[in-house]
mmCIF file of C-alpha atoms in Angstrom:
data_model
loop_
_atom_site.group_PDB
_atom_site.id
_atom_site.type_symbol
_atom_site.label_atom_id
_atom_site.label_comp_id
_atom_site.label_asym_id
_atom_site.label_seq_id
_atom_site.Cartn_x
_atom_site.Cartn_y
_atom_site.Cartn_z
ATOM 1 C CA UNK I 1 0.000 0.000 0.000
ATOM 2 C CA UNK I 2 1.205 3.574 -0.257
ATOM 3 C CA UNK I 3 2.267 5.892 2.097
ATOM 4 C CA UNK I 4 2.523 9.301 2.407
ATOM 5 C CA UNK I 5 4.744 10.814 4.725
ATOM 6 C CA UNK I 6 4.918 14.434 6.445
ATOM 7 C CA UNK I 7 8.038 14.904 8.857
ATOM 8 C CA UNK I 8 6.824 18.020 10.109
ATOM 9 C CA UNK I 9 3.828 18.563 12.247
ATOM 10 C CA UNK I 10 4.360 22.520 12.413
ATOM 11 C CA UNK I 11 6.360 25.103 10.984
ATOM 12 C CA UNK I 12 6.817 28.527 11.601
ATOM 13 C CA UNK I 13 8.048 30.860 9.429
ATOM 14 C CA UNK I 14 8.488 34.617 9.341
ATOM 15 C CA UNK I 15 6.525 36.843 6.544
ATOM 16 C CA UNK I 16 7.961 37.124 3.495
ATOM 17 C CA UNK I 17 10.106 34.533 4.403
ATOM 18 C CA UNK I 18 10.844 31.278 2.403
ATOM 19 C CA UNK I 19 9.633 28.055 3.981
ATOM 20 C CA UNK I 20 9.946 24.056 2.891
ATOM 21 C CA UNK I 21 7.188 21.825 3.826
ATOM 22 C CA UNK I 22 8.651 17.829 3.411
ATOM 23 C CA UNK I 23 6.722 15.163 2.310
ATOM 24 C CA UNK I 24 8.119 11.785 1.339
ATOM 25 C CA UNK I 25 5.899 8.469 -0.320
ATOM 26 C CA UNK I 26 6.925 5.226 -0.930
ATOM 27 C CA UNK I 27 4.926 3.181 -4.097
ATOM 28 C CA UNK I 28 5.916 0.809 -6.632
ATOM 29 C CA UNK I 29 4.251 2.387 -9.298
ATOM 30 C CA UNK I 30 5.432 4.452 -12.312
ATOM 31 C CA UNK I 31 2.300 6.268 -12.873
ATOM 32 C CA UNK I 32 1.189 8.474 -9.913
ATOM 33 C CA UNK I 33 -0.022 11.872 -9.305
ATOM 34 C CA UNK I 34 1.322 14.366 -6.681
ATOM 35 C CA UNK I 35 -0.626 17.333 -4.820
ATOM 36 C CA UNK I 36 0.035 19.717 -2.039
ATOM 37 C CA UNK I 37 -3.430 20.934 -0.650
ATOM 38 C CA UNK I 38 -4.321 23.821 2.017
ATOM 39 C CA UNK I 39 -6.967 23.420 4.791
ATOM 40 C CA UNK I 40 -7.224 26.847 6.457
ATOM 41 C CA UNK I 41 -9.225 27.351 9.701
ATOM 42 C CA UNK I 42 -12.316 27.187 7.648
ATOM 43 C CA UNK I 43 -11.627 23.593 6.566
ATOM 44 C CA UNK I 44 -11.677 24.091 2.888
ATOM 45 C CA UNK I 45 -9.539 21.931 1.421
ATOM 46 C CA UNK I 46 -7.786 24.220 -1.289
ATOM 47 C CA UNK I 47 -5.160 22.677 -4.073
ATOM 48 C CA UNK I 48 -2.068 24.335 -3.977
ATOM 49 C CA UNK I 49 -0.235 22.490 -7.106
ATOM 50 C CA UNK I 50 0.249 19.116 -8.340
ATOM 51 C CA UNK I 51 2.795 17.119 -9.750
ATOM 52 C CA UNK I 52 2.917 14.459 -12.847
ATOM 53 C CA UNK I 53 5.215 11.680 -11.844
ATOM 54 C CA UNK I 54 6.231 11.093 -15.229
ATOM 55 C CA UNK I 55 7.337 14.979 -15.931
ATOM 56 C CA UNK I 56 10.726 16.063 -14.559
ATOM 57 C CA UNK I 57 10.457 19.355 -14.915
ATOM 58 C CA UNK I 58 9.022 20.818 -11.051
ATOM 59 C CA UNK I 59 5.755 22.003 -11.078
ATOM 60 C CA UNK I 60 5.204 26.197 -9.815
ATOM 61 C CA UNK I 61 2.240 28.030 -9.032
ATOM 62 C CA UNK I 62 3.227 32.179 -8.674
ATOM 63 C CA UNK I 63 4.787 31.376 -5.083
ATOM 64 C CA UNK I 64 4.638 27.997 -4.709
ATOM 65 C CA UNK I 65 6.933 25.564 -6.245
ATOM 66 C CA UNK I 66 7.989 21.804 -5.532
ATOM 67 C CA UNK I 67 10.902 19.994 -5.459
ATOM 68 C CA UNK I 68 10.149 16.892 -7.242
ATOM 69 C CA UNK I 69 12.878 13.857 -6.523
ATOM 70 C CA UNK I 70 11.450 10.879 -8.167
ATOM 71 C CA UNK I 71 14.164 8.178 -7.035
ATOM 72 C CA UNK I 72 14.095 9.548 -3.376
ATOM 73 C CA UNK I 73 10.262 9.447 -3.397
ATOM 74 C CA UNK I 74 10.598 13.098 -1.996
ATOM 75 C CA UNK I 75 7.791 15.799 -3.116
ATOM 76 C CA UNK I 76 8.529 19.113 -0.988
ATOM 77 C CA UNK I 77 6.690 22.590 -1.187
ATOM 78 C CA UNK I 78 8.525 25.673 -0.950
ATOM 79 C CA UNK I 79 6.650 29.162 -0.259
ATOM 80 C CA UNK I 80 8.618 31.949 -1.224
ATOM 81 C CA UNK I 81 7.566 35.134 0.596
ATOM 82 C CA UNK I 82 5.018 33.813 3.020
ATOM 83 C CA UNK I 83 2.362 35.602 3.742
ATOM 84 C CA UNK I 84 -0.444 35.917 6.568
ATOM 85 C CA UNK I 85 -2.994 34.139 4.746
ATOM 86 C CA UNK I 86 -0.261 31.009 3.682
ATOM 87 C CA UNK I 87 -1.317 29.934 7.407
ATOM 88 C CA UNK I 88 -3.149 26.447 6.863
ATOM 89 C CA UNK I 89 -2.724 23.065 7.724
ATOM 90 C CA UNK I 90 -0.702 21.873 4.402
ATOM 91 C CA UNK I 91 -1.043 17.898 3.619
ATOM 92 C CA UNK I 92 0.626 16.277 0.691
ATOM 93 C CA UNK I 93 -1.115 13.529 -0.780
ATOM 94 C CA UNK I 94 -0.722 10.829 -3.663
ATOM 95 C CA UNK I 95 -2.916 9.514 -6.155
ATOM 96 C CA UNK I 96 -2.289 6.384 -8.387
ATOM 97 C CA UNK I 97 -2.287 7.105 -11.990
ATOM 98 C CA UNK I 98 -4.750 5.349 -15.177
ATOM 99 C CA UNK I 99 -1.638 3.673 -16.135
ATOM 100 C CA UNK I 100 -0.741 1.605 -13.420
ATOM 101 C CA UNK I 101 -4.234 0.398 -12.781
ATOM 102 C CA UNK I 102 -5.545 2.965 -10.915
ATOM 103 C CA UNK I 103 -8.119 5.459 -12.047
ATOM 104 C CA UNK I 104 -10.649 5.338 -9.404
ATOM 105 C CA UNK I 105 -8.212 5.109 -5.915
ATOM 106 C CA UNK I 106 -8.789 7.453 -3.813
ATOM 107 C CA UNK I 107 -6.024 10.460 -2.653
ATOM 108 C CA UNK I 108 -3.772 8.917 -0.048
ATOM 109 C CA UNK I 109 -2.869 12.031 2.645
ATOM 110 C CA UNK I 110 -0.138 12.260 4.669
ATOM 111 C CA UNK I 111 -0.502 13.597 8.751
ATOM 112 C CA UNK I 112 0.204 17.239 7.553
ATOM 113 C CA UNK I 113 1.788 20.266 8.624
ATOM 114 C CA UNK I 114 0.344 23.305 10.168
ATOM 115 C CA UNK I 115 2.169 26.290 8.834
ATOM 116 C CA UNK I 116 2.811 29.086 11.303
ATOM 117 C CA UNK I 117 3.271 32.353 10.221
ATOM 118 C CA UNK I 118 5.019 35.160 12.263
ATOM 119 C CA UNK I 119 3.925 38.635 11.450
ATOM 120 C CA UNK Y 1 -18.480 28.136 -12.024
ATOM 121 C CA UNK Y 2 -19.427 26.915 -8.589
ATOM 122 C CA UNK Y 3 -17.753 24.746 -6.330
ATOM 123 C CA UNK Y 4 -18.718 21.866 -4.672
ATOM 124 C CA UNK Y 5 -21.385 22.035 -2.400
ATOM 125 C CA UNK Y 6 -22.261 20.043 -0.005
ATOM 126 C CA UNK Y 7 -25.300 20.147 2.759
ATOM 127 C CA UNK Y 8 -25.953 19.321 5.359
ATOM 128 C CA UNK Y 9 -22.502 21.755 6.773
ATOM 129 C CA UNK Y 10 -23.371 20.440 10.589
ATOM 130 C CA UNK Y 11 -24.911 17.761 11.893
ATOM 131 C CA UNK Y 12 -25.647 16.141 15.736
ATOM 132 C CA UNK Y 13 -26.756 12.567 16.068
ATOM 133 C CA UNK Y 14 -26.916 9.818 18.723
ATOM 134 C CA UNK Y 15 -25.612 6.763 18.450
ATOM 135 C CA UNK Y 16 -27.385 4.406 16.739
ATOM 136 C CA UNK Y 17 -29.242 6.345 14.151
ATOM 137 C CA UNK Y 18 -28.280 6.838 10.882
ATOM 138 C CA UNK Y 19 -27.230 9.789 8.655
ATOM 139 C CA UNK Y 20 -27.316 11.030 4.696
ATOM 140 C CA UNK Y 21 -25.033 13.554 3.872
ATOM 141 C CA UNK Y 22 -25.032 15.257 0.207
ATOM 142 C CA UNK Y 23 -22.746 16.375 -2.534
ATOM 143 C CA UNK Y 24 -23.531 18.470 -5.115
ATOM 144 C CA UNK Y 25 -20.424 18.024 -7.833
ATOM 145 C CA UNK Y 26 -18.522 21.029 -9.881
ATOM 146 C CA UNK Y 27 -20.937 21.223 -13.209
ATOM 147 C CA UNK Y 28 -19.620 18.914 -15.549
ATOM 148 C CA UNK Y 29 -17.610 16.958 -13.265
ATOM 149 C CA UNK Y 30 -18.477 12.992 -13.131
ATOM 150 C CA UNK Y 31 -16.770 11.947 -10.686
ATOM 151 C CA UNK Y 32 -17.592 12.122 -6.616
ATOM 152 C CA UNK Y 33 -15.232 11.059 -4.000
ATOM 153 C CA UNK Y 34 -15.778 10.681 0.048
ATOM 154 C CA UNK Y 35 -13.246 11.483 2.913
ATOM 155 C CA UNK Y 36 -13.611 11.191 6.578
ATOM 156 C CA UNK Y 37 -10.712 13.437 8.296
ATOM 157 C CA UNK Y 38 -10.573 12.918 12.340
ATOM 158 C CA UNK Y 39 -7.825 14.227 14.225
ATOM 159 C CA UNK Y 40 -6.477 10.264 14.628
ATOM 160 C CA UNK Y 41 -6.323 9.090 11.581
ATOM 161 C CA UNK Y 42 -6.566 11.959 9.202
ATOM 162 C CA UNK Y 43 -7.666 12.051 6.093
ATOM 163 C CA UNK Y 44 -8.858 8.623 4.620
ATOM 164 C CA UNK Y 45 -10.458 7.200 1.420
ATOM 165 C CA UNK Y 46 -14.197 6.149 1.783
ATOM 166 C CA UNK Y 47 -14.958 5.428 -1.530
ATOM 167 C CA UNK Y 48 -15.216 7.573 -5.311
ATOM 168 C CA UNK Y 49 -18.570 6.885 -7.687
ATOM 169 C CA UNK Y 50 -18.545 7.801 -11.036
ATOM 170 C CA UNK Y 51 -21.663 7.158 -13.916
ATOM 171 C CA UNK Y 52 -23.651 6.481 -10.879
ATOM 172 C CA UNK Y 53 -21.378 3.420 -9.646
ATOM 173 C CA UNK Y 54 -18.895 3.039 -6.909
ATOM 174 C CA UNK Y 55 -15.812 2.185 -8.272
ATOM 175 C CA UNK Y 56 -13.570 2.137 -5.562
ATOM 176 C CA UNK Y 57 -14.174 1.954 -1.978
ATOM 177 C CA UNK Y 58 -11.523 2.443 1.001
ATOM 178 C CA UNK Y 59 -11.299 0.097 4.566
ATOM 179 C CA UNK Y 60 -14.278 1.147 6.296
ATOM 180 C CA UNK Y 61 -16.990 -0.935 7.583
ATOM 181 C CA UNK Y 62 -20.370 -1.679 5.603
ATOM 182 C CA UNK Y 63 -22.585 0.896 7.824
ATOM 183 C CA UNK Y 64 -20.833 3.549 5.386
ATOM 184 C CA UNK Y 65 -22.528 3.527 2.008
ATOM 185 C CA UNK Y 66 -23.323 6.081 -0.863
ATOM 186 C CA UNK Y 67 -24.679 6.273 -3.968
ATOM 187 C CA UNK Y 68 -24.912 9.082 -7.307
ATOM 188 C CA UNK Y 69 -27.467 10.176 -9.167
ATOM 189 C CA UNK Y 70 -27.760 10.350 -13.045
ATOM 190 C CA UNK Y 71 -27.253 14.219 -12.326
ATOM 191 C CA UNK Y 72 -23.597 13.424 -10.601
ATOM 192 C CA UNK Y 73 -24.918 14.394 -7.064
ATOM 193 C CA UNK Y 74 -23.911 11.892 -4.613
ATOM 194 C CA UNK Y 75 -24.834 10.995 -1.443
ATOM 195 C CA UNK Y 76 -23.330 9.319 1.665
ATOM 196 C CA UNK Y 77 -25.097 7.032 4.376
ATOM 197 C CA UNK Y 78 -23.815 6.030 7.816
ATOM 198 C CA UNK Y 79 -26.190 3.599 9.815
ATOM 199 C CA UNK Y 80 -25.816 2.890 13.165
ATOM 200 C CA UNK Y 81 -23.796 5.771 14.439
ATOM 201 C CA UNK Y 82 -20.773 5.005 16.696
ATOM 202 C CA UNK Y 83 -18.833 8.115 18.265
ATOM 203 C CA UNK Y 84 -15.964 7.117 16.447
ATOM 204 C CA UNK Y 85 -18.051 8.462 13.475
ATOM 205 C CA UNK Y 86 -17.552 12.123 14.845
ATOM 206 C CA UNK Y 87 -15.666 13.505 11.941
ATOM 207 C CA UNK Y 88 -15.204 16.273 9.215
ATOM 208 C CA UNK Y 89 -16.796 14.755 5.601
ATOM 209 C CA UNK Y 90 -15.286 15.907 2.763
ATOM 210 C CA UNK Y 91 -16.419 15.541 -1.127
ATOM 211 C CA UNK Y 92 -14.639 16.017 -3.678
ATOM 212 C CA UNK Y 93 -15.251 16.104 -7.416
ATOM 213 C CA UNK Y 94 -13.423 15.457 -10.782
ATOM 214 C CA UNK Y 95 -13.796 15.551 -14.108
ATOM 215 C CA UNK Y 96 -13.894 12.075 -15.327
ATOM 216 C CA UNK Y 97 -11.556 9.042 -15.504
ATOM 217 C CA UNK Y 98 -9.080 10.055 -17.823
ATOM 218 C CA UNK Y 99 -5.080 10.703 -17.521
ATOM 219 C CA UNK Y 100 -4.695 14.384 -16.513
ATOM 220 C CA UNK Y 101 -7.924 15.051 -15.329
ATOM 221 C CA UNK Y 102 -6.414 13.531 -11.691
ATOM 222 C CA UNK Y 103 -6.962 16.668 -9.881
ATOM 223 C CA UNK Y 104 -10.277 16.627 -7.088
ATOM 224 C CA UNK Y 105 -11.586 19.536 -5.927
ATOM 225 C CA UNK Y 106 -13.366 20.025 -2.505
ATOM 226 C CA UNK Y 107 -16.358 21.266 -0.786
ATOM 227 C CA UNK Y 108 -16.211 22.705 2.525
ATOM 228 C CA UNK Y 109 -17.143 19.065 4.612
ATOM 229 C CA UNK Y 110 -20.012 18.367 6.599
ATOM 230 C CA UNK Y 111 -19.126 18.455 10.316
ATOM 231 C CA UNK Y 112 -21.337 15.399 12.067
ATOM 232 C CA UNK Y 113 -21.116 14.969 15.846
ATOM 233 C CA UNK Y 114 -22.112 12.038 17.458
ATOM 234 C CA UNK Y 115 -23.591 11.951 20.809
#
C-alpha cells in the first residue's frame, strides 16, 4: 500500500520569508499523481499544485513551487515570501495514476503540517 | 463556475441512528469522491462513484454507504452511528476518468457529531 509521509507537524516561518514543507511516499508504481493541498481554519480543502510523476520538470504556481525527486520518493513545497494568509494546515497527498491500474483510488494524505506564520 | 457544495454543513446525532449527507459536484464533473478526516487518523479514502457506480471503496466498515445520481450528485449514508463516526466529511469532485484530469476539488465538509 502507499504511504505518504509528512516529517513536520508545524512550521513557523516569518513573513515574506521562504519556507519548505517535506513530504516523502513510498509506491511501486510508475504512474502516480502528486498534490500539495491547504486546509485553512475554515476547513476548505484548497489545491495548492500538483505534480505528474512522469514529468521532470518541477511544477510552480506564482509562489509555490515543488521539489520533485522521483528516485528519493521526496515531493517538498517551498513558499517563497510567506504571507499571513499562507497559514493552513498543508497535507501532501498521492494519487495512483490510469496507467498503473488505478483510475478510481482514492487520494492517499499524509498527517500534515500546520504552517505558522510570524507577522 | 461553482464549487462543490455540499449540505448538510453540521450535523448532531446519537448513536445508533443513521445519517445522509449530500454532494452536489462542480458542473460537468463525473466523478464524486468521500473522505472522513478525524484528528487520529486523518484524512482517509471512503470510496469515489462515477456514472452512478462506486468504483472504488476504502477500509471502512459496511454501515458507510453512498450512492450518485444520473445528475452526478452523490450521497453518503452512515447507519448505526458510533462516536468514532464524529468527523469532518469531505467531497470532492473530478472531471472524469481520464489521464490528466487527476486533480479533485473540494467542498467545505459536513461536520457530524455524534452523541
Amino acid at each position: 500500500a502507499q504511504t505518504v509521509t509528512q516529517s513536520q507537524p508545524e512550521m513557523s516561518v516569518q513573513e515574506a520569508e521562504t519556507v519548505t514543507l517535506s513530504c516523502t511516499y513510498d509506491t511501486s508504481e510508475s504512474d502516480y499523481y502528486l498534490f500539495w493541498y491547504k486546509q485553512p481554519p475554515s476547513r476548505q480543502m484548497i489545491l495548492v499544485i500538483r505534480q505528474e510523476a512522469y514529468k521532470q520538470q518541477n511544477a510552480t504556481e506564482n509562489r509555490f513551487s515543488v521539489n520533485f525527486q522521483k528516485a528519493a520518493k521526496s515531493f517538498s513545497l517551498k513558499i517563497s515570501d510567506s504571507q499571513l494568509g499562507d497559514a493552513a494546515m498543508y497535507f501532501c497527498a498521492y494519487r495512483i495514476g490510469l496507467y498503473s491500474g488505478g483510475g478510481a483510488d482514492g487520494l492517499t494524505f499524509g498527517k500534515g503540517t500546520h504552517l505558522i506564520i510570524q507577522p | 463556475k461553482a464549487g462543490v457544495t455540499q449540505t448538510p454543513r453540521y450535523l448532531i446525532k446519537t448513536r445508533g441512528q443513521q445519517v445522509t449527507l449530500s454532494c452536489s459536484p462542480i458542473s460537468g464533473h463525473r466523478s464524486v469522491s468521500w473522505y472522513q478526516q478525524t484528528p487520529g487518523q486523518g484524512l482517509q479514502f471512503l470510496f469515489e462513484y462515477f456514472s452512478e457506480t462506486q468504483r472504488n471503496k476504502g477500509n471502512f466498515p459496511g454501515r458507510f454507504s453512498g450512492r450518485q445520481f444520473s445528475n452526478s450528485r452523490s450521497e453518503m449514508n452512515v447507519s448505526t452511528l458510533e462516536l468514532g463516526d464524529s468527523a469532518l466529511y469531505l467531497c470532492a469532485s473530478r472531471l472524469y476518468r481520464s489521464p490528466g484530469m487527476e486533480t479533485q476539488y473540494f467542498g467545505p465538509g459536513t461536520r457530524l457529531l455524534v452523541l
